[in-house]
Coordinates of N, CA and C in Angstrom, one line a residue:
X1 N 55.1 19.6 195.7 CA 56.6 19.7 195.2 C 56.2 20.1 194.1
X2 N 55.7 18.1 193.1 CA 55.9 18.1 192.2 C 55.2 19.1 190.8
X3 N 54.0 20.4 191.6 CA 53.6 21.2 190.4 C 54.4 21.9 190.8
X4 N 55.0 23.0 191.4 CA 56.2 23.9 191.9 C 57.3 23.3 190.1
X5 N 57.7 22.1 190.6 CA 58.9 21.6 189.7 C 58.0 21.7 188.0
X6 N 57.0 21.3 187.6 CA 56.5 21.4 186.6 C 56.4 23.2 186.2
X7 N 55.9 24.1 187.1 CA 55.9 25.2 186.6 C 57.0 25.6 186.1
X8 N 57.9 25.2 186.9 CA 59.4 25.6 186.7 C 59.3 25.0 185.0
X9 N 59.6 23.4 185.3 CA 60.3 23.5 183.6 C 59.0 24.2 182.6
X10 N 58.1 24.4 182.7 CA 57.0 25.4 181.5 C 57.9 26.6 181.4
X11 N 58.3 27.5 182.9 CA 58.6 28.9 182.9 C 60.2 28.8 181.2
X12 N 61.2 28.1 181.5 CA 62.2 27.3 181.7 C 61.6 27.0 179.9
X13 N 60.6 26.6 180.1 CA 60.8 25.9 178.2 C 60.3 27.8 177.5
X14 N 59.7 28.1 178.3 CA 59.1 29.9 177.6 C 60.2 30.4 177.3
X15 N 61.4 30.6 178.7 CA 62.2 30.9 178.6 C 62.5 30.8 177.5
X16 N 63.7 29.3 177.0 CA 64.3 29.1 176.0 C 63.6 29.7 174.6
X17 N 62.6 29.3 174.4 CA 61.5 29.7 173.5 C 62.0 31.6 173.0
X18 N 62.1 32.0 174.1 CA 62.1 33.4 173.8 C 63.7 34.3 173.6
X19 N 63.2 33.4 173.5 CA 65.3 33.5 174.1 C 66.2 33.7 172.5
X20 N 65.2 31.4 171.6 CA 65.8 31.6 170.6 C 65.4 32.4 169.5
X21 N 63.9 33.2 169.0 CA 63.4 34.2 168.7 C 64.1 35.0 168.8
X22 N 64.8 35.2 170.1 CA 65.0 37.1 170.1 C 66.3 37.3 168.8
X23 N 66.8 35.2 169.5 CA 68.1 35.9 169.0 C 68.0 35.8 167.6
X24 N 66.5 34.9 167.2 CA 67.0 34.8 165.2 C 66.2 35.7 164.8
X25 N 66.0 37.2 165.9 CA 65.7 38.7 165.7 C 63.9 38.7 165.4
X26 N 63.5 37.9 166.1 CA 61.7 38.6 166.7 C 61.4 38.6 168.1
X27 N 62.1 41.2 167.3 CA 62.1 40.7 168.7 C 60.4 42.1 168.9
X28 N 60.1 41.5 168.5 CA 58.1 42.7 169.5 C 57.5 41.8 170.2
X29 N 56.0 42.2 169.9 CA 55.9 41.2 171.1 C 54.7 39.9 171.0
X30 N 55.4 39.8 169.7 CA 54.9 38.6 169.0 C 55.8 37.4 169.2
X31 N 56.9 38.0 169.2 CA 58.3 37.2 170.4 C 57.4 36.1 171.2
X32 N 57.0 37.4 171.8 CA 56.2 36.9 173.5 C 55.8 35.7 173.2
X33 N 53.8 36.4 172.2 CA 52.8 34.9 172.0 C 53.5 34.1 171.3
X34 N 54.1 34.4 169.7 CA 55.0 32.3 169.3 C 55.7 32.1 170.1
X35 N 56.4 32.5 171.2 CA 57.4 31.5 172.3 C 56.4 30.5 173.6
X36 N 55.5 31.5 173.8 CA 54.4 30.5 174.6 C 53.4 29.6 174.2
X37 N 53.3 29.5 172.9 CA 52.7 28.5 171.5 C 53.7 27.8 171.8
X38 N 54.9 27.7 171.2 CA 56.6 27.1 171.4 C 56.1 26.4 172.5
X39 N 56.2 27.0 173.7 CA 56.7 26.2 175.1 C 56.0 25.6 175.5
X40 N 54.1 25.4 175.6 CA 52.4 24.9 175.2 C 53.2 23.6 174.0
X41 N 53.2 23.7 172.9 CA 53.1 22.7 173.0 C 54.1 21.6 172.1
X42 N 55.2 22.1 173.5 CA 56.1 21.5 173.2 C 56.7 20.9 175.0
X43 N 55.3 22.1 175.5 CA 55.5 21.0 176.9 C 54.1 20.1 177.1
X44 N 53.2 20.1 176.1 CA 52.6 19.0 176.3 C 53.4 17.6 175.8
X45 N 53.8 17.5 174.5 CA 55.0 16.8 174.4 C 56.4 16.3 174.8
X46 N 56.7 17.4 175.6 CA 58.3 16.9 176.0 C 57.8 16.0 178.0
X47 N 57.0 17.4 178.8 CA 56.8 17.6 180.2 C 55.9 16.6 180.8
X48 N 55.5 14.6 179.7 CA 54.5 14.2 180.1 C 54.8 13.6 181.2
X49 N 55.9 13.1 181.5 CA 56.1 12.7 183.2 C 55.5 13.7 184.5
X50 N 56.6 15.0 184.8 CA 56.6 15.5 185.6 C 55.1 16.3 185.4
X51 N 54.0 16.1 184.3 CA 52.8 15.8 184.1 C 51.8 15.8 184.9
X52 N 51.8 14.4 185.3 CA 51.4 14.0 185.5 C 52.0 13.1 187.0
X53 N 53.4 13.9 187.1 CA 53.4 13.4 188.2 C 52.9 14.6 189.6
X54 N 52.3 15.7 189.5 CA 51.9 17.4 189.0 C 50.6 16.4 188.8
X55 N 49.6 15.5 189.0 CA 48.0 15.9 188.9 C 48.3 13.9 189.9
X56 N 49.4 13.5 190.2 CA 48.8 12.7 190.9 C 48.9 13.2 192.3
X57 N 50.4 14.2 192.7 CA 50.1 14.9 193.8 C 49.0 15.4 194.1
X58 N 48.1 16.7 193.4 CA 46.6 17.3 193.0 C 46.0 16.3 193.6
X59 N 45.5 15.3 193.0 CA 44.4 14.2 193.4 C 45.1 13.7 194.3
X60 N 45.9 13.4 194.7 CA 46.4 12.9 196.8 C 45.7 13.6 197.5
X61 N 45.9 14.6 197.4 CA 46.3 16.2 198.4 C 44.4 16.3 198.0
X62 N 43.6 16.0 196.7 CA 41.7 16.7 196.5 C 41.9 15.1 198.1
X63 N 41.9 14.5 197.8 CA 41.6 13.0 198.7 C 41.5 13.2 199.7
X64 N 43.0 13.6 199.9 CA 43.4 13.1 201.8 C 42.0 14.2 202.3
X65 N 41.7 16.3 201.6 CA 40.7 16.9 201.9 C 39.4 16.4 202.0
X66 N 39.5 15.9 201.2 CA 37.8 14.9 200.9 C 38.2 13.9 202.1
X67 N 38.8 13.6 202.7 CA 37.7 11.9 203.5 C 38.6 13.3 204.7
X68 N 39.6 14.0 205.6 CA 39.9 15.4 206.3 C 38.9 15.9 207.0
X69 N 38.0 15.7 205.3 CA 36.8 16.9 205.4 C 36.8 18.3 205.6
X70 N 38.1 18.5 205.0 CA 39.2 20.2 205.3 C 38.5 20.6 203.4
X71 N 37.7 20.0 202.8 CA 37.7 20.3 201.3 C 36.7 21.6 201.1
X72 N 36.9 22.4 201.0 CA 36.5 24.0 200.2 C 36.3 24.6 201.5
X73 N 37.3 24.1 202.6 CA 37.5 25.6 203.4 C 38.8 26.0 203.9
X74 N 38.8 26.9 204.1 CA 39.7 27.5 204.1 C 40.4 27.3 206.0
X75 N 41.6 27.3 205.9 CA 42.7 27.9 206.8 C 42.2 28.5 208.5
X76 N 41.4 29.5 208.2 CA 41.2 30.5 208.9 C 39.5 29.8 209.7
X77 N 39.2 28.7 208.4 CA 37.3 28.4 208.7 C 37.5 27.5 210.0
X78 N 38.8 27.0 210.0 CA 39.1 25.3 210.3 C 40.0 25.6 212.6
X79 N 40.7 27.1 212.4 CA 40.9 27.4 212.7 C 40.2 27.8 213.7
X80 N 38.8 29.1 213.5 CA 37.7 29.1 213.8 C 37.5 27.9 214.2
X81 N 36.5 27.3 213.8 CA 36.4 25.7 214.6 C 36.9 25.3 216.0
X82 N 38.9 25.4 215.0 CA 39.3 24.1 217.2 C 38.6 25.7 217.6
X83 N 38.6 27.2 218.0 CA 39.3 28.3 219.5 C 37.6 27.7 219.1
X84 N 36.8 27.2 218.7 CA 35.1 27.6 219.1 C 35.3 26.2 220.0
X85 N 35.7 25.3 220.1 CA 35.9 24.2 219.7 C 36.5 24.3 221.4
X86 N 37.5 24.8 221.8 CA 38.6 25.1 223.2 C 37.2 26.3 223.9
X87 N 36.7 26.6 223.3 CA 35.8 28.2 223.4 C 34.3 26.5 225.0
X88 N 34.0 26.3 223.6 CA 32.9 25.7 224.3 C 33.6 24.4 225.6
X89 N 34.5 23.9 225.3 CA 35.2 23.0 226.6 C 35.3 23.7 227.9
X90 N 35.7 24.7 227.8 CA 36.2 25.3 228.3 C 35.4 25.3 229.4
X91 N 35.1 26.0 231.2 CA 34.5 25.7 231.4 C 33.8 26.7 232.2
X92 N 32.9 27.8 231.5 CA 31.9 28.5 231.9 C 32.5 29.7 232.5
X93 N 32.3 30.7 232.5 CA 32.6 32.2 232.6 C 33.4 32.6 234.5
X94 N 34.3 33.0 234.3 CA 34.5 33.0 235.6 C 33.5 34.0 236.7
X95 N 33.0 34.0 239.0 CA 32.6 33.9 238.9 C 32.4 35.3 238.9
X96 N 34.2 36.3 238.8 CA 34.3 37.6 239.0 C 34.5 38.3 237.6
X97 N 34.4 38.0 236.4 CA 34.2 37.8 235.4 C 33.2 38.4 235.5
X98 N 33.3 40.2 234.5 CA 31.8 41.7 234.4 C 31.6 41.2 233.4
X99 N 29.7 41.7 233.0 CA 30.2 41.4 231.6 C 30.0 43.4 231.4
X100 N 29.3 43.2 229.6 CA 29.5 44.5 229.3 C 28.2 44.9 228.4
X101 N 28.5 46.2 229.7 CA 26.3 46.2 229.3 C 26.7 47.5 228.8
X102 N 25.6 47.6 227.6 CA 25.9 49.2 226.2 C 24.7 50.1 227.1
X103 N 25.4 51.5 227.1 CA 24.2 52.2 227.5 C 24.4 53.5 226.6
X104 N 23.2 54.3 226.5 CA 23.2 55.5 225.9 C 24.2 56.6 226.4
X105 N 24.7 57.7 225.4 CA 25.6 58.5 226.0 C 24.9 59.5 225.5
X106 N 24.6 61.3 226.6 CA 24.8 62.3 225.6 C 25.0 62.8 224.2
X107 N 25.7 62.5 224.1 CA 26.1 62.6 221.6 C 25.8 61.4 220.3
X108 N 23.7 60.2 221.6 CA 24.2 60.2 221.0 C 24.1 58.8 220.9
X109 N 25.8 58.6 220.8 CA 27.0 57.0 220.1 C 26.5 55.8 222.4
X110 N 27.0 54.9 221.7 CA 27.1 54.3 223.4 C 28.3 53.8 223.4
X111 N 28.4 53.8 224.9 CA 29.9 53.2 226.6 C 29.0 52.0 226.0
X112 N 30.2 51.1 226.8 CA 30.2 50.6 227.9 C 29.9 50.0 229.1
X113 N 28.9 50.5 230.2 CA 29.7 50.2 232.3 C 29.5 48.5 231.9
X114 N 31.2 48.5 232.6 CA 30.9 47.5 233.0 C 30.0 46.7 234.7
X115 N 28.9 46.6 234.5 CA 29.0 45.7 235.3 C 28.3 44.3 235.5
X116 N 27.8 44.2 236.6 CA 27.9 42.5 236.4 C 26.4 42.5 236.5
X117 N 26.6 40.7 235.9 CA 25.0 40.2 234.5 C 24.5 40.1 235.6
X118 N 23.2 41.0 235.2 CA 21.6 40.7 236.3 C 20.9 39.3 236.2
X119 N 20.9 38.1 236.4 CA 20.3 36.8 235.7 C 18.6 36.7 235.7

């Protein structure tokens, strides 16, 4: 949350400077560039506390992810690991389960015959 708050403050600074430059008569693409530079400089000076809070939050999150072993891994990878562990923990295949055995067709493609696997 501190990162979102810091970003909001920076956007507000940018909007404020852009509005001031617009009212002052600078109504071209230079106003956007000047507002961005002014907001960047003002943010560096005025937003030290929110910036430090955002940095601390990111560092704590990174430390937690490193400790949990999830750093650099997506949620999809983590979910796949959980699913794989659940499948591995399951009791084996059911006795009445049928294996899918691919067979060739006349048109050169493959179809699937459902037959009992041969051991």
